[in-house]
Amino acid sequence: MLSIYQLKPRFQNLLRPLVQRLYDNGTTANQITVLAAVISLLVGGLIALFASHAWLFALIPLWMILRMALNAIDGMLAREFGQQSRLGAYLNELCDVVADSALILPFALLPEVNLLLVLAVVLLALFSEYAGVLGPMVGASRRYDGPMGKSDRAFVLGVLATGIALGWLSAPWINGVLALVAALLVYTLINRVRKGLEEVQNNAPSA
């Protein structure tokens, strides 16, 4: 299933010189992980406090791009510079769902936007990531299958927020996009479970 996540290796190659400099300066993967979550909370909180000013939603696509870069950087620091740790694994997963929630919830404060749809997107994003994390528990890898993985959500929500900031999208359009995202998240959840089970079956020794 196609996903923006498949472009990650090319994105990492662009960031590699910066990652080397960060490592040389003593920056750790866990610091980057926590920093991304804290800024996400600040951005989400700022937009929520002043949701009546639609132009503030332009902060979401700008931050989404930087957040994707930080997510790639923390992974590269961990894998390529020997900074992997059990604490880092916890922080990586927990900070991601906290940041996602903080950046999605402000959409609920827009006039006539369906609160239940926003909550559904938040919960389904959490459930789909949980399904991916469960992979190692059944003998599979951590699953990142699409079509609505973390990078895909960042792209769609960034485009949606841009349309809101520019005044191009009315509430019915916003609700329609959120409903589509929710449906794709359900499919993503199912897809990650299915792919995880297939991986276990394919890796099982033949009788």
PDB file of C-alpha atoms in Angstrom:
ATOM      1  CA  MET A   1       0.000   0.000   0.000  1.00  0.00           C
ATOM      2  CA  LEU A   2       1.440   3.340  -1.083  1.00  0.00           C
ATOM      3  CA  SER A   3       2.480   5.682   1.699  1.00  0.00           C
ATOM      4  CA  ILE A   4       4.613   8.823   2.005  1.00  0.00           C
ATOM      5  CA  TYR A   5       6.621   6.763   4.514  1.00  0.00           C
ATOM      6  CA  GLN A   6       8.212   5.017   1.512  1.00  0.00           C
ATOM      7  CA  LEU A   7       9.993   8.289   0.652  1.00  0.00           C
ATOM      8  CA  LYS A   8      11.725   8.311   4.046  1.00  0.00           C
ATOM      9  CA  PRO A   9      15.125   6.955   2.852  1.00  0.00           C
ATOM     10  CA  ARG A  10      15.536   9.820   0.365  1.00  0.00           C
ATOM     11  CA  PHE A  11      14.523  12.347   3.012  1.00  0.00           C
ATOM     12  CA  GLN A  12      17.082  10.862   5.408  1.00  0.00           C
ATOM     13  CA  ASN A  13      19.855  11.173   2.837  1.00  0.00           C
ATOM     14  CA  LEU A  14      19.179  14.908   2.612  1.00  0.00           C
ATOM     15  CA  LEU A  15      19.347  15.241   6.399  1.00  0.00           C
ATOM     16  CA  ARG A  16      22.459  13.123   6.968  1.00  0.00           C
ATOM     17  CA  PRO A  17      25.006  16.026   7.009  1.00  0.00           C
ATOM     18  CA  LEU A  18      22.876  17.884   9.584  1.00  0.00           C
ATOM     19  CA  VAL A  19      22.551  14.744  11.709  1.00  0.00           C
ATOM     20  CA  GLN A  20      26.337  14.358  11.731  1.00  0.00           C
ATOM     21  CA  ARG A  21      26.743  17.938  12.962  1.00  0.00           C
ATOM     22  CA  LEU A  22      24.138  17.437  15.688  1.00  0.00           C
ATOM     23  CA  TYR A  23      25.903  14.301  16.862  1.00  0.00           C
ATOM     24  CA  ASP A  24      29.256  16.104  16.892  1.00  0.00           C
ATOM     25  CA  ASN A  25      27.661  18.798  19.078  1.00  0.00           C
ATOM     26  CA  GLY A  26      26.439  16.229  21.600  1.00  0.00           C
ATOM     27  CA  THR A  27      22.753  16.232  20.673  1.00  0.00           C
ATOM     28  CA  THR A  28      20.932  12.992  21.512  1.00  0.00           C
ATOM     29  CA  ALA A  29      18.023  11.231  19.828  1.00  0.00           C
ATOM     30  CA  ASN A  30      15.899  11.462  22.976  1.00  0.00           C
ATOM     31  CA  GLN A  31      16.403  15.223  23.166  1.00  0.00           C
ATOM     32  CA  ILE A  32      15.128  15.617  19.611  1.00  0.00           C
ATOM     33  CA  THR A  33      12.144  13.336  20.311  1.00  0.00           C
ATOM     34  CA  VAL A  34      11.054  15.306  23.369  1.00  0.00           C
ATOM     35  CA  LEU A  35      11.688  18.640  21.644  1.00  0.00           C
ATOM     36  CA  ALA A  36       9.360  17.691  18.775  1.00  0.00           C
ATOM     37  CA  ALA A  37       6.596  16.723  21.214  1.00  0.00           C
ATOM     38  CA  VAL A  38       6.956  19.892  23.292  1.00  0.00           C
ATOM     39  CA  ILE A  39       6.825  22.171  20.248  1.00  0.00           C
ATOM     40  CA  SER A  40       3.800  20.247  18.907  1.00  0.00           C
ATOM     41  CA  LEU A  41       2.004  20.874  22.212  1.00  0.00           C
ATOM     42  CA  LEU A  42       2.905  24.562  22.057  1.00  0.00           C
ATOM     43  CA  VAL A  43       1.752  24.933  18.455  1.00  0.00           C
ATOM     44  CA  GLY A  44      -1.482  23.057  19.131  1.00  0.00           C
ATOM     45  CA  GLY A  45      -2.115  25.056  22.298  1.00  0.00           C
ATOM     46  CA  LEU A  46      -1.495  28.381  20.554  1.00  0.00           C
ATOM     47  CA  ILE A  47      -3.903  27.514  17.735  1.00  0.00           C
ATOM     48  CA  ALA A  48      -6.519  26.280  20.206  1.00  0.00           C
ATOM     49  CA  LEU A  49      -6.333  29.495  22.254  1.00  0.00           C
ATOM     50  CA  PHE A  50      -6.799  31.678  19.170  1.00  0.00           C
ATOM     51  CA  ALA A  51      -8.813  29.340  16.928  1.00  0.00           C
ATOM     52  CA  SER A  52     -11.000  32.241  15.828  1.00  0.00           C
ATOM     53  CA  HIS A  53      -7.990  33.517  13.863  1.00  0.00           C
ATOM     54  CA  ALA A  54      -8.001  31.018  11.005  1.00  0.00           C
ATOM     55  CA  TRP A  55      -4.659  32.214   9.634  1.00  0.00           C
ATOM     56  CA  LEU A  56      -2.933  30.605  12.634  1.00  0.00           C
ATOM     57  CA  PHE A  57      -3.678  27.198  11.124  1.00  0.00           C
ATOM     58  CA  ALA A  58      -0.850  28.011   8.691  1.00  0.00           C
ATOM     59  CA  LEU A  59       1.461  27.077  11.565  1.00  0.00           C
ATOM     60  CA  ILE A  60       0.411  23.437  11.207  1.00  0.00           C
ATOM     61  CA  PRO A  61       1.861  22.728   7.729  1.00  0.00           C
ATOM     62  CA  LEU A  62       5.008  24.691   8.570  1.00  0.00           C
ATOM     63  CA  TRP A  63       5.493  22.733  11.779  1.00  0.00           C
ATOM     64  CA  MET A  64       4.535  19.406  10.173  1.00  0.00           C
ATOM     65  CA  ILE A  65       7.467  19.738   7.759  1.00  0.00           C
ATOM     66  CA  LEU A  66       9.893  20.545  10.559  1.00  0.00           C
ATOM     67  CA  ARG A  67       8.438  17.799  12.747  1.00  0.00           C
ATOM     68  CA  MET A  68       8.914  15.205  10.005  1.00  0.00           C
ATOM     69  CA  ALA A  69      12.533  16.302   9.756  1.00  0.00           C
ATOM     70  CA  LEU A  70      13.005  16.022  13.527  1.00  0.00           C
ATOM     71  CA  ASN A  71      11.383  12.566  13.537  1.00  0.00           C
ATOM     72  CA  ALA A  72      13.806  11.436  10.860  1.00  0.00           C
ATOM     73  CA  ILE A  73      16.756  13.001  12.702  1.00  0.00           C
ATOM     74  CA  ASP A  74      16.009  11.275  16.011  1.00  0.00           C
ATOM     75  CA  GLY A  75      15.747   7.920  14.252  1.00  0.00           C
ATOM     76  CA  MET A  76      19.031   8.436  12.446  1.00  0.00           C
ATOM     77  CA  LEU A  77      20.815   9.506  15.618  1.00  0.00           C
ATOM     78  CA  ALA A  78      19.509   6.394  17.356  1.00  0.00           C
ATOM     79  CA  ARG A  79      20.314   3.880  14.620  1.00  0.00           C
ATOM     80  CA  GLU A  80      23.437   5.284  13.011  1.00  0.00           C
ATOM     81  CA  PHE A  81      25.186   6.670  16.093  1.00  0.00           C
ATOM     82  CA  GLY A  82      24.484   3.966  18.658  1.00  0.00           C
ATOM     83  CA  GLN A  83      21.895   5.914  20.662  1.00  0.00           C
ATOM     84  CA  GLN A  84      19.132   3.304  20.625  1.00  0.00           C
ATOM     85  CA  SER A  85      17.691   2.645  24.066  1.00  0.00           C
ATOM     86  CA  ARG A  86      14.607   1.215  25.753  1.00  0.00           C
ATOM     87  CA  LEU A  87      13.719   4.704  27.010  1.00  0.00           C
ATOM     88  CA  GLY A  88      14.085   6.026  23.484  1.00  0.00           C
ATOM     89  CA  ALA A  89      11.649   3.403  22.167  1.00  0.00           C
ATOM     90  CA  TYR A  90       9.057   4.478  24.739  1.00  0.00           C
ATOM     91  CA  LEU A  91       9.607   8.172  24.060  1.00  0.00           C
ATOM     92  CA  ASN A  92       9.421   7.720  20.298  1.00  0.00           C
ATOM     93  CA  GLU A  93       6.007   6.071  20.373  1.00  0.00           C
ATOM     94  CA  LEU A  94       4.462   8.082  23.207  1.00  0.00           C
ATOM     95  CA  CYS A  95       5.657  11.467  21.981  1.00  0.00           C
ATOM     96  CA  ASP A  96       4.317  10.777  18.496  1.00  0.00           C
ATOM     97  CA  VAL A  97       0.747  10.111  19.642  1.00  0.00           C
ATOM     98  CA  VAL A  98       0.856  13.089  22.026  1.00  0.00           C
ATOM     99  CA  ALA A  99       2.057  15.377  19.215  1.00  0.00           C
ATOM    100  CA  ASP A 100      -0.531  14.023  16.778  1.00  0.00           C
ATOM    101  CA  SER A 101      -3.357  14.634  19.240  1.00  0.00           C
ATOM    102  CA  ALA A 102      -2.163  18.156  20.017  1.00  0.00           C
ATOM    103  CA  LEU A 103      -2.112  19.096  16.325  1.00  0.00           C
ATOM    104  CA  ILE A 104      -5.431  17.475  15.375  1.00  0.00           C
ATOM    105  CA  LEU A 105      -7.660  18.586  18.266  1.00  0.00           C
ATOM    106  CA  PRO A 106      -7.641  22.337  17.399  1.00  0.00           C
ATOM    107  CA  PHE A 107      -9.663  21.535  14.251  1.00  0.00           C
ATOM    108  CA  ALA A 108     -12.606  20.800  16.576  1.00  0.00           C
ATOM    109  CA  LEU A 109     -12.723  24.476  17.588  1.00  0.00           C
ATOM    110  CA  LEU A 110     -13.528  25.675  14.080  1.00  0.00           C
ATOM    111  CA  PRO A 111     -17.164  26.803  13.587  1.00  0.00           C
ATOM    112  CA  GLU A 112     -19.480  23.968  12.454  1.00  0.00           C
ATOM    113  CA  VAL A 113     -16.674  21.408  12.294  1.00  0.00           C
ATOM    114  CA  ASN A 114     -17.937  18.096  13.645  1.00  0.00           C
ATOM    115  CA  LEU A 115     -16.377  17.405  17.061  1.00  0.00           C
ATOM    116  CA  LEU A 116     -17.031  13.667  16.779  1.00  0.00           C
ATOM    117  CA  LEU A 117     -15.149  13.486  13.484  1.00  0.00           C
ATOM    118  CA  VAL A 118     -12.125  15.215  14.990  1.00  0.00           C
ATOM    119  CA  LEU A 119     -12.186  12.899  18.010  1.00  0.00           C
ATOM    120  CA  ALA A 120     -12.562   9.904  15.703  1.00  0.00           C
ATOM    121  CA  VAL A 121      -9.439  10.943  13.757  1.00  0.00           C
ATOM    122  CA  VAL A 122      -7.486  11.409  16.997  1.00  0.00           C
ATOM    123  CA  LEU A 123      -8.529   8.027  18.401  1.00  0.00           C
ATOM    124  CA  LEU A 124      -8.098   6.126  15.138  1.00  0.00           C
ATOM    125  CA  ALA A 125      -4.638   7.648  14.683  1.00  0.00           C
ATOM    126  CA  LEU A 126      -3.770   6.391  18.156  1.00  0.00           C
ATOM    127  CA  PHE A 127      -5.256   2.938  17.479  1.00  0.00           C
ATOM    128  CA  SER A 128      -3.474   2.569  14.147  1.00  0.00           C
ATOM    129  CA  GLU A 129      -0.124   3.402  15.739  1.00  0.00           C
ATOM    130  CA  TYR A 130      -0.880   0.952  18.539  1.00  0.00           C
ATOM    131  CA  ALA A 131      -1.590  -1.718  15.935  1.00  0.00           C
ATOM    132  CA  GLY A 132       1.810  -1.001  14.419  1.00  0.00           C
ATOM    133  CA  VAL A 133       3.539  -1.206  17.810  1.00  0.00           C
ATOM    134  CA  LEU A 134       1.894  -4.564  18.521  1.00  0.00           C
ATOM    135  CA  GLY A 135       3.785  -6.153  15.615  1.00  0.00           C
ATOM    136  CA  PRO A 136       6.819  -7.217  17.696  1.00  0.00           C
ATOM    137  CA  MET A 137       4.515  -8.735  20.322  1.00  0.00           C
ATOM    138  CA  VAL A 138       3.299 -11.318  17.812  1.00  0.00           C
ATOM    139  CA  GLY A 139       6.689 -11.904  16.218  1.00  0.00           C
ATOM    140  CA  ALA A 140       6.455  -9.352  13.392  1.00  0.00           C
ATOM    141  CA  SER A 141       8.280  -6.064  12.858  1.00  0.00           C
ATOM    142  CA  ARG A 142       6.931  -2.678  13.905  1.00  0.00           C
ATOM    143  CA  ARG A 143       4.383  -2.072  11.129  1.00  0.00           C
ATOM    144  CA  TYR A 144       4.276   1.263   9.283  1.00  0.00           C
ATOM    145  CA  ASP A 145       1.836   0.263   6.530  1.00  0.00           C
ATOM    146  CA  GLY A 146      -0.469   2.867   4.975  1.00  0.00           C
ATOM    147  CA  PRO A 147      -2.482   4.304   3.475  1.00  0.00           C
ATOM    148  CA  MET A 148      -2.793   6.742   6.405  1.00  0.00           C
ATOM    149  CA  GLY A 149       0.414   6.436   8.399  1.00  0.00           C
ATOM    150  CA  LYS A 150       2.035   9.223  10.373  1.00  0.00           C
ATOM    151  CA  SER A 151       3.648  10.913   7.367  1.00  0.00           C
ATOM    152  CA  ASP A 152       0.432  10.642   5.345  1.00  0.00           C
ATOM    153  CA  ARG A 153      -1.591  12.207   8.162  1.00  0.00           C
ATOM    154  CA  ALA A 154       0.918  15.029   8.441  1.00  0.00           C
ATOM    155  CA  PHE A 155       0.593  15.728   4.713  1.00  0.00           C
ATOM    156  CA  VAL A 156      -3.220  15.623   4.602  1.00  0.00           C
ATOM    157  CA  LEU A 157      -3.686  17.671   7.769  1.00  0.00           C
ATOM    158  CA  GLY A 158      -1.073  20.150   6.569  1.00  0.00           C
ATOM    159  CA  VAL A 159      -2.938  20.654   3.283  1.00  0.00           C
ATOM    160  CA  LEU A 160      -6.249  20.912   5.168  1.00  0.00           C
ATOM    161  CA  ALA A 161      -4.828  23.496   7.571  1.00  0.00           C
ATOM    162  CA  THR A 162      -3.415  25.501   4.649  1.00  0.00           C
ATOM    163  CA  GLY A 163      -6.852  25.628   3.036  1.00  0.00           C
ATOM    164  CA  ILE A 164      -8.357  26.806   6.327  1.00  0.00           C
ATOM    165  CA  ALA A 165      -5.704  29.479   6.830  1.00  0.00           C
ATOM    166  CA  LEU A 166      -6.323  30.830   3.329  1.00  0.00           C
ATOM    167  CA  GLY A 167     -10.092  30.798   3.783  1.00  0.00           C
ATOM    168  CA  TRP A 168     -10.621  28.341   0.939  1.00  0.00           C
ATOM    169  CA  LEU A 169     -12.440  25.608   2.877  1.00  0.00           C
ATOM    170  CA  SER A 170     -15.858  25.737   4.498  1.00  0.00           C
ATOM    171  CA  ALA A 171     -16.960  23.448   7.326  1.00  0.00           C
ATOM    172  CA  PRO A 172     -18.613  20.845   5.025  1.00  0.00           C
ATOM    173  CA  TRP A 173     -15.335  20.420   3.121  1.00  0.00           C
ATOM    174  CA  ILE A 174     -13.357  20.131   6.356  1.00  0.00           C
ATOM    175  CA  ASN A 175     -15.794  17.545   7.705  1.00  0.00           C
ATOM    176  CA  GLY A 176     -15.586  15.626   4.446  1.00  0.00           C
ATOM    177  CA  VAL A 177     -11.795  15.472   4.566  1.00  0.00           C
ATOM    178  CA  LEU A 178     -11.858  14.416   8.219  1.00  0.00           C
ATOM    179  CA  ALA A 179     -14.371  11.660   7.427  1.00  0.00           C
ATOM    180  CA  LEU A 180     -12.111  10.418   4.624  1.00  0.00           C
ATOM    181  CA  VAL A 181      -9.068  10.458   6.915  1.00  0.00           C
ATOM    182  CA  ALA A 182     -11.022   8.514   9.542  1.00  0.00           C
ATOM    183  CA  ALA A 183     -12.043   5.899   6.974  1.00  0.00           C
ATOM    184  CA  LEU A 184      -8.469   5.538   5.723  1.00  0.00           C
ATOM    185  CA  LEU A 185      -7.253   5.202   9.313  1.00  0.00           C
ATOM    186  CA  VAL A 186      -9.639   2.295   9.838  1.00  0.00           C
ATOM    187  CA  TYR A 187      -8.217   0.668   6.718  1.00  0.00           C
ATOM    188  CA  THR A 188      -4.675   1.401   7.921  1.00  0.00           C
ATOM    189  CA  LEU A 189      -5.366  -0.252  11.261  1.00  0.00           C
ATOM    190  CA  ILE A 190      -6.740  -3.356   9.542  1.00  0.00           C
ATOM    191  CA  ASN A 191      -3.882  -3.351   7.053  1.00  0.00           C
ATOM    192  CA  ARG A 192      -1.233  -3.236   9.789  1.00  0.00           C
ATOM    193  CA  VAL A 193      -2.818  -6.149  11.618  1.00  0.00           C
ATOM    194  CA  ARG A 194      -3.120  -8.129   8.400  1.00  0.00           C
ATOM    195  CA  LYS A 195       0.435  -7.402   7.283  1.00  0.00           C
ATOM    196  CA  GLY A 196       1.796  -8.251  10.718  1.00  0.00           C
ATOM    197  CA  LEU A 197       0.045 -11.618  10.705  1.00  0.00           C
ATOM    198  CA  GLU A 198       1.239 -12.304   7.165  1.00  0.00           C
ATOM    199  CA  GLU A 199       4.811 -11.500   8.182  1.00  0.00           C
ATOM    200  CA  VAL A 200       4.630 -13.947  11.098  1.00  0.00           C
ATOM    201  CA  GLN A 201       3.179 -16.635   8.865  1.00  0.00           C
ATOM    202  CA  ASN A 202       5.814 -16.112   6.177  1.00  0.00           C
ATOM    203  CA  ASN A 203       8.616 -16.261   8.747  1.00  0.00           C
ATOM    204  CA  ALA A 204       7.297 -19.385  10.443  1.00  0.00           C
ATOM    205  CA  PRO A 205       9.433 -22.486   9.746  1.00  0.00           C
ATOM    206  CA  SER A 206       7.753 -24.892   7.376  1.00  0.00           C
ATOM    207  CA  ALA A 207       6.740 -28.242   8.820  1.00  0.00           C
TER     208      ALA A 207
END
